[in-house]
């Protein structure tokens, strides 16, 4: 997958910090198309985050105390959110709790009132008890985690019916180690975006995509596929010079060796990385002539897909049959 720049845009010498302002703010939650005062009940406005990136500390398992503190501290500094596993919730301080989305295990419902929101996992056999969670946290962020391995279009309907704010489409790192795995991830994310458009509910819920996000270029590419924001996990361990849990990469020390004294250093490293990725996002949006990252969502016309390009270029080419051998008399 490659991004396709506009041929009619002529960038000025002012660069990304010149006269033209480019917005990277995105919304997490439903954006109503009209106001309806006939029905009561809780409603919470969408939350704005200044960058389309959320820190996913739960995709790699349960992080140690030092890693967790760096994740949460960076989310607080960046004014975004960090997804942490329920086992780590007790270690989160009171001050940054409003920037934490807790990923629940089966059966957990209460005890997370201080958090910004909670996240349940979608199961194909019984779905998720989102209705109970919505009643427990009427004004919090309610997220439905949909793994690539169990993805189906009905997951979007489950999230919409329960009034969820977020669909977290994710995958395990080993699921995208191959080209076929990457292609399946791309097709499934595009299909999820298309499903929300089919039922005319795209602005009723936000989509967070995480998993194979390892470089700055993956942020605009994932948004082009239909996501509102991306979840970053593997790159955060790399920037802190740590080996991710349950991963074969050897990037440095193990997370258990990350001391609490290095938390300010790790926090600043994450902040620097996310700001650098934001600058790269500004560069690519400036080349496209776009002034708002919200408009980039689902704009597949701004991308070139390898399988589609090969089909257009070589699809009509037929194999030539070998000529019959002519025997000279």
Tab-separated table of C-alpha atoms in Angstrom:
chain	number	residue	atom	x	y	z
A	1	UNK	CA	0.000	0.000	0.000
A	2	UNK	CA	1.313	3.420	-0.979
A	3	UNK	CA	-0.081	6.907	-0.475
A	4	UNK	CA	-0.965	8.789	-3.656
A	5	UNK	CA	-0.113	12.501	-3.632
A	6	UNK	CA	-2.156	15.040	-5.534
A	7	UNK	CA	-0.552	16.316	-8.723
A	8	UNK	CA	-2.188	19.738	-8.532
A	9	UNK	CA	-0.867	20.665	-5.081
A	10	UNK	CA	2.221	22.856	-5.127
A	11	UNK	CA	3.733	22.953	-1.629
A	12	UNK	CA	5.041	26.335	-0.527
A	13	UNK	CA	8.453	26.925	0.954
A	14	UNK	CA	6.826	27.679	4.311
A	15	UNK	CA	6.753	23.986	5.160
A	16	UNK	CA	4.325	22.333	7.570
A	17	UNK	CA	4.612	25.160	10.109
A	18	UNK	CA	3.874	27.952	7.645
A	19	UNK	CA	0.729	29.949	6.940
A	20	UNK	CA	-1.593	27.002	6.467
A	21	UNK	CA	-2.787	25.298	9.653
A	22	UNK	CA	-3.301	21.537	9.455
A	23	UNK	CA	-5.539	20.011	12.125
A	24	UNK	CA	-4.673	16.589	13.547
A	25	UNK	CA	-7.522	16.596	16.076
A	26	UNK	CA	-9.911	13.631	16.011
A	27	UNK	CA	-13.054	12.722	17.954
A	28	UNK	CA	-13.557	9.634	20.084
A	29	UNK	CA	-17.251	8.853	20.382
A	30	UNK	CA	-20.497	9.534	18.568
A	31	UNK	CA	-21.133	12.757	16.709
A	32	UNK	CA	-24.916	13.249	16.466
A	33	UNK	CA	-26.287	14.671	13.249
A	34	UNK	CA	-29.099	16.447	15.095
A	35	UNK	CA	-30.293	17.181	18.631
A	36	UNK	CA	-33.203	15.146	19.989
A	37	UNK	CA	-34.698	16.308	23.296
A	38	UNK	CA	-37.606	13.871	23.218
A	39	UNK	CA	-35.653	10.994	24.688
A	40	UNK	CA	-33.968	11.149	28.039
A	41	UNK	CA	-31.036	9.124	29.211
A	42	UNK	CA	-27.320	9.705	29.363
A	43	UNK	CA	-25.408	11.140	26.462
A	44	UNK	CA	-21.818	12.217	26.476
A	45	UNK	CA	-20.244	14.385	23.785
A	46	UNK	CA	-17.297	13.040	21.799
A	47	UNK	CA	-13.857	13.515	23.305
A	48	UNK	CA	-11.274	15.356	21.280
A	49	UNK	CA	-7.661	14.262	21.237
A	50	UNK	CA	-5.047	16.464	19.535
A	51	UNK	CA	-3.324	13.583	17.733
A	52	UNK	CA	-4.921	10.529	16.079
A	53	UNK	CA	-2.829	8.163	18.192
A	54	UNK	CA	-3.673	6.191	21.346
A	55	UNK	CA	-1.087	4.303	23.395
A	56	UNK	CA	-1.961	0.609	23.679
A	57	UNK	CA	-0.229	-0.861	26.727
A	58	UNK	CA	-2.505	-3.906	26.833
A	59	UNK	CA	-1.778	-5.530	23.476
A	60	UNK	CA	1.467	-7.046	24.757
A	61	UNK	CA	0.083	-8.390	28.022
A	62	UNK	CA	0.525	-6.933	31.501
A	63	UNK	CA	3.297	-4.308	31.545
A	64	UNK	CA	5.541	-3.922	34.609
A	65	UNK	CA	5.167	-0.879	36.858
A	66	UNK	CA	7.874	1.183	35.161
A	67	UNK	CA	6.582	0.598	31.641
A	68	UNK	CA	3.003	1.274	32.751
A	69	UNK	CA	3.957	4.570	34.394
A	70	UNK	CA	5.752	5.713	31.241
A	71	UNK	CA	2.747	4.822	29.054
A	72	UNK	CA	0.239	6.596	31.285
A	73	UNK	CA	2.474	9.616	31.834
A	74	UNK	CA	2.961	10.047	28.102
A	75	UNK	CA	-0.790	9.777	27.482
A	76	UNK	CA	-1.345	12.519	30.050
A	77	UNK	CA	1.287	14.760	28.464
A	78	UNK	CA	-0.037	14.183	24.941
A	79	UNK	CA	-3.678	14.625	26.057
A	80	UNK	CA	-4.590	11.298	24.505
A	81	UNK	CA	-5.521	7.930	26.052
A	82	UNK	CA	-3.669	4.812	27.132
A	83	UNK	CA	-5.265	1.358	27.043
A	84	UNK	CA	-4.125	-0.736	30.016
A	85	UNK	CA	-5.137	-4.252	31.145
A	86	UNK	CA	-7.437	-4.613	34.124
A	87	UNK	CA	-4.656	-6.237	36.160
A	88	UNK	CA	-2.668	-2.995	35.939
A	89	UNK	CA	-5.538	-0.700	36.911
A	90	UNK	CA	-4.656	-0.745	40.614
A	91	UNK	CA	-1.178	0.603	39.823
A	92	UNK	CA	-2.528	3.635	37.943
A	93	UNK	CA	-2.446	6.797	40.026
A	94	UNK	CA	-5.404	9.057	40.697
A	95	UNK	CA	-4.161	11.988	38.629
A	96	UNK	CA	-3.716	10.254	35.234
A	97	UNK	CA	-6.754	7.972	35.652
A	98	UNK	CA	-8.876	10.173	33.384
A	99	UNK	CA	-6.542	9.273	30.507
A	100	UNK	CA	-6.817	5.508	30.935
A	101	UNK	CA	-9.115	3.048	29.141
A	102	UNK	CA	-9.196	-0.266	30.998
A	103	UNK	CA	-9.302	-3.484	28.971
A	104	UNK	CA	-11.525	-5.879	30.885
A	105	UNK	CA	-11.415	-9.618	31.150
A	106	UNK	CA	-14.599	-11.671	31.105
A	107	UNK	CA	-16.898	-11.018	34.045
A	108	UNK	CA	-15.505	-7.671	35.222
A	109	UNK	CA	-17.985	-4.815	35.330
A	110	UNK	CA	-17.483	-2.507	38.310
A	111	UNK	CA	-14.547	-0.824	40.002
A	112	UNK	CA	-13.422	1.375	37.122
A	113	UNK	CA	-15.477	4.515	37.719
A	114	UNK	CA	-12.363	6.721	37.850
A	115	UNK	CA	-11.166	5.558	34.436
A	116	UNK	CA	-11.887	7.393	31.212
A	117	UNK	CA	-13.541	4.257	29.868
A	118	UNK	CA	-13.519	0.488	29.620
A	119	UNK	CA	-12.984	-1.986	26.803
A	120	UNK	CA	-14.628	-5.384	26.393
A	121	UNK	CA	-13.566	-8.073	23.934
A	122	UNK	CA	-15.891	-9.338	21.229
A	123	UNK	CA	-16.528	-13.083	21.081
A	124	UNK	CA	-18.317	-14.622	18.130
A	125	UNK	CA	-20.200	-17.124	20.269
A	126	UNK	CA	-21.866	-14.791	22.786
A	127	UNK	CA	-20.783	-11.235	21.990
A	128	UNK	CA	-19.942	-8.916	24.867
A	129	UNK	CA	-22.067	-7.614	27.716
A	130	UNK	CA	-21.847	-4.019	26.545
A	131	UNK	CA	-25.330	-3.153	27.773
A	132	UNK	CA	-24.375	-3.706	31.405
A	133	UNK	CA	-21.156	-1.756	30.964
A	134	UNK	CA	-23.044	1.142	29.384
A	135	UNK	CA	-25.340	1.346	32.411
A	136	UNK	CA	-22.400	1.139	34.802
A	137	UNK	CA	-20.443	3.889	33.019
A	138	UNK	CA	-23.078	6.062	31.338
A	139	UNK	CA	-20.665	8.905	30.587
A	140	UNK	CA	-17.433	6.950	30.086
A	141	UNK	CA	-15.865	5.712	26.880
A	142	UNK	CA	-17.219	2.278	26.004
A	143	UNK	CA	-15.001	0.349	23.619
A	144	UNK	CA	-15.459	-3.022	21.932
A	145	UNK	CA	-12.209	-4.781	21.099
A	146	UNK	CA	-12.534	-6.818	17.907
A	147	UNK	CA	-9.533	-9.077	17.178
A	148	UNK	CA	-8.716	-9.864	13.570
A	149	UNK	CA	-9.055	-13.593	14.285
A	150	UNK	CA	-12.723	-13.238	15.306
A	151	UNK	CA	-13.728	-10.354	13.055
A	152	UNK	CA	-17.143	-10.434	11.443
A	153	UNK	CA	-19.442	-7.681	10.241
A	154	UNK	CA	-21.910	-8.363	13.055
A	155	UNK	CA	-19.387	-6.947	15.522
A	156	UNK	CA	-20.184	-3.463	14.246
A	157	UNK	CA	-23.893	-4.059	14.810
A	158	UNK	CA	-23.244	-5.257	18.376
A	159	UNK	CA	-21.267	-2.111	19.163
A	160	UNK	CA	-23.864	0.193	17.621
A	161	UNK	CA	-26.799	-1.461	19.377
A	162	UNK	CA	-25.092	-1.111	22.767
A	163	UNK	CA	-24.266	2.551	22.233
A	164	UNK	CA	-20.499	1.987	22.280
A	165	UNK	CA	-18.206	4.910	21.543
A	166	UNK	CA	-15.330	2.993	20.026
A	167	UNK	CA	-14.562	-0.146	18.023
A	168	UNK	CA	-10.981	-1.216	18.663
A	169	UNK	CA	-9.928	-3.327	15.689
A	170	UNK	CA	-6.680	-5.070	16.542
A	171	UNK	CA	-4.573	-8.141	15.920
A	172	UNK	CA	-1.727	-10.080	17.421
A	173	UNK	CA	1.704	-9.306	16.032
A	174	UNK	CA	2.175	-12.844	14.735
A	175	UNK	CA	-1.034	-12.511	12.689
A	176	UNK	CA	0.590	-9.941	10.391
A	177	UNK	CA	4.013	-11.530	9.988
A	178	UNK	CA	3.146	-12.603	6.438
A	179	UNK	CA	1.897	-10.793	3.348
A	180	UNK	CA	-1.380	-12.722	3.511
A	181	UNK	CA	-1.858	-11.612	7.119
A	182	UNK	CA	-1.289	-7.966	6.216
A	183	UNK	CA	-3.725	-8.240	3.300
A	184	UNK	CA	-6.348	-9.802	5.558
A	185	UNK	CA	-5.898	-6.958	8.049
A	186	UNK	CA	-6.319	-4.358	5.295
A	187	UNK	CA	-9.410	-6.057	3.843
A	188	UNK	CA	-11.057	-6.483	7.252
A	189	UNK	CA	-10.481	-2.867	8.292
A	190	UNK	CA	-11.879	-1.599	4.996
A	191	UNK	CA	-14.839	-3.949	5.382
A	192	UNK	CA	-15.548	-2.622	8.891
A	193	UNK	CA	-15.559	0.950	7.597
A	194	UNK	CA	-17.801	-0.069	4.682
A	195	UNK	CA	-20.249	-1.792	7.033
A	196	UNK	CA	-20.678	1.362	9.111
A	197	UNK	CA	-21.272	3.340	5.929
A	198	UNK	CA	-23.854	0.824	4.685
A	199	UNK	CA	-25.996	1.264	7.787
A	200	UNK	CA	-25.492	5.063	7.690
A	201	UNK	CA	-23.919	5.065	11.158
A	202	UNK	CA	-20.316	5.938	10.435
A	203	UNK	CA	-20.331	9.065	12.604
A	204	UNK	CA	-22.150	7.220	15.394
A	205	UNK	CA	-18.974	5.433	16.478
A	206	UNK	CA	-15.209	5.805	16.195
A	207	UNK	CA	-12.785	3.162	14.954
A	208	UNK	CA	-9.385	2.597	16.548
A	209	UNK	CA	-6.996	0.310	14.649
A	210	UNK	CA	-3.884	-1.186	16.211
A	211	UNK	CA	-1.513	-4.086	15.686
A	212	UNK	CA	0.839	-3.616	12.727
A	213	UNK	CA	1.619	0.041	13.546
A	214	UNK	CA	5.406	0.249	13.595
A	215	UNK	CA	6.351	3.361	11.607
A	216	UNK	CA	5.165	6.927	11.066
A	217	UNK	CA	3.839	6.127	7.582
A	218	UNK	CA	1.452	3.537	9.030
A	219	UNK	CA	-0.601	6.259	10.744
A	220	UNK	CA	-1.985	7.976	7.600
A	221	UNK	CA	-2.234	4.645	5.780
A	222	UNK	CA	-4.383	3.153	8.548
A	223	UNK	CA	-6.598	6.239	8.627
A	224	UNK	CA	-7.033	5.980	4.856
A	225	UNK	CA	-8.284	2.415	5.378
A	226	UNK	CA	-11.140	3.744	7.536
A	227	UNK	CA	-9.831	4.245	11.074
A	228	UNK	CA	-10.365	7.421	13.072
A	229	UNK	CA	-7.226	6.846	15.140
A	230	UNK	CA	-4.450	4.285	15.492
A	231	UNK	CA	-3.176	2.414	18.526
A	232	UNK	CA	0.590	2.311	19.008
A	233	UNK	CA	2.214	-0.489	20.993
A	234	UNK	CA	5.309	-2.190	19.552
A	235	UNK	CA	7.058	1.067	18.656
A	236	UNK	CA	6.712	2.305	22.237
A	237	UNK	CA	8.691	-0.636	23.583
A	238	UNK	CA	11.337	-0.043	20.921
A	239	UNK	CA	11.723	3.620	21.831
A	240	UNK	CA	12.219	2.633	25.479
A	241	UNK	CA	14.836	0.075	24.395
A	242	UNK	CA	12.835	-2.838	25.797
A	243	UNK	CA	11.829	-6.241	24.523
A	244	UNK	CA	8.025	-6.447	24.219
A	245	UNK	CA	6.455	-9.208	26.322
A	246	UNK	CA	5.844	-12.455	24.413
A	247	UNK	CA	7.785	-11.213	21.411
A	248	UNK	CA	10.795	-12.619	19.609
A	249	UNK	CA	12.456	-9.276	18.889
A	250	UNK	CA	15.617	-8.458	20.826
A	251	UNK	CA	15.446	-4.708	21.228
A	252	UNK	CA	17.347	-4.386	24.497
A	253	UNK	CA	16.497	-5.033	28.120
A	254	UNK	CA	13.418	-6.862	29.318
A	255	UNK	CA	10.501	-4.742	30.609
A	256	UNK	CA	11.024	-6.127	34.113
A	257	UNK	CA	14.442	-4.472	34.081
A	258	UNK	CA	12.950	-1.031	33.398
A	259	UNK	CA	13.410	0.834	36.720
A	260	UNK	CA	11.032	3.419	38.102
A	261	UNK	CA	13.881	5.920	38.006
A	262	UNK	CA	13.751	5.768	34.194
A	263	UNK	CA	10.037	6.620	34.012
A	264	UNK	CA	10.552	10.355	33.235
A	265	UNK	CA	13.074	9.403	30.548
A	266	UNK	CA	10.730	6.807	29.038
A	267	UNK	CA	7.785	9.197	29.163
A	268	UNK	CA	9.705	11.881	27.296
A	269	UNK	CA	10.929	9.365	24.718
A	270	UNK	CA	7.331	8.366	23.952
A	271	UNK	CA	6.239	12.007	23.752
A	272	UNK	CA	9.097	12.783	21.363
A	273	UNK	CA	8.222	9.802	19.153
A	274	UNK	CA	4.545	10.698	18.929
A	275	UNK	CA	5.368	14.328	18.124
A	276	UNK	CA	7.757	13.165	15.402
A	277	UNK	CA	5.040	10.932	13.950
A	278	UNK	CA	2.661	13.887	14.033
A	279	UNK	CA	5.142	15.969	12.041
A	280	UNK	CA	5.334	13.191	9.458
A	281	UNK	CA	1.536	13.146	9.316
A	282	UNK	CA	1.559	16.896	8.687
A	283	UNK	CA	4.060	16.418	5.864
A	284	UNK	CA	1.975	13.838	4.047
A	285	UNK	CA	-1.262	15.777	4.537
A	286	UNK	CA	0.406	18.921	3.243
A	287	UNK	CA	1.524	17.031	0.143
A	288	UNK	CA	-2.055	15.853	-0.338
A	289	UNK	CA	-3.429	19.362	0.083
A	290	UNK	CA	-5.566	18.331	3.069
A	291	UNK	CA	-6.005	20.585	6.075
A	292	UNK	CA	-7.830	18.229	8.446
A	293	UNK	CA	-7.032	14.639	9.365
A	294	UNK	CA	-10.745	13.843	9.800
A	295	UNK	CA	-11.151	14.218	6.024
A	296	UNK	CA	-8.499	11.571	5.436
A	297	UNK	CA	-10.621	8.816	6.993
A	298	UNK	CA	-11.627	6.227	4.416
A	299	UNK	CA	-10.198	8.216	1.479
A	300	UNK	CA	-8.950	5.155	-0.372
A	301	UNK	CA	-8.605	7.266	-3.501
A	302	UNK	CA	-5.518	8.701	-1.826
A	303	UNK	CA	-3.838	5.281	-1.782
A	304	UNK	CA	-2.484	2.744	-4.248
A	305	UNK	CA	-2.985	-0.902	-3.319
A	306	UNK	CA	-0.545	-3.412	-4.740
A	307	UNK	CA	-3.088	-6.105	-5.594
A	308	UNK	CA	-5.384	-3.615	-7.329
A	309	UNK	CA	-2.524	-2.014	-9.253
A	310	UNK	CA	-1.258	-5.394	-10.440
A	311	UNK	CA	-4.768	-6.425	-11.440
A	312	UNK	CA	-5.238	-3.253	-13.501
A	313	UNK	CA	-1.816	-3.537	-15.104
A	314	UNK	CA	-1.655	-7.256	-15.818
A	315	UNK	CA	-5.220	-8.543	-15.446
A	316	UNK	CA	-5.936	-8.559	-19.194
A	317	UNK	CA	-2.692	-10.219	-20.148
A	318	UNK	CA	-3.259	-13.770	-21.304
A	319	UNK	CA	-0.695	-16.492	-21.503
A	320	UNK	CA	0.327	-17.070	-25.078
A	321	UNK	CA	-0.048	-20.618	-26.247
A	322	UNK	CA	3.142	-22.041	-27.693
A	323	UNK	CA	3.083	-22.325	-31.447
A	324	UNK	CA	2.869	-25.757	-32.944
A	325	UNK	CA	6.130	-27.068	-34.182
A	326	UNK	CA	6.412	-26.931	-37.951
A	327	UNK	CA	8.318	-29.835	-39.371
A	328	UNK	CA	10.181	-28.970	-42.557
A	329	UNK	CA	9.768	-31.441	-45.371
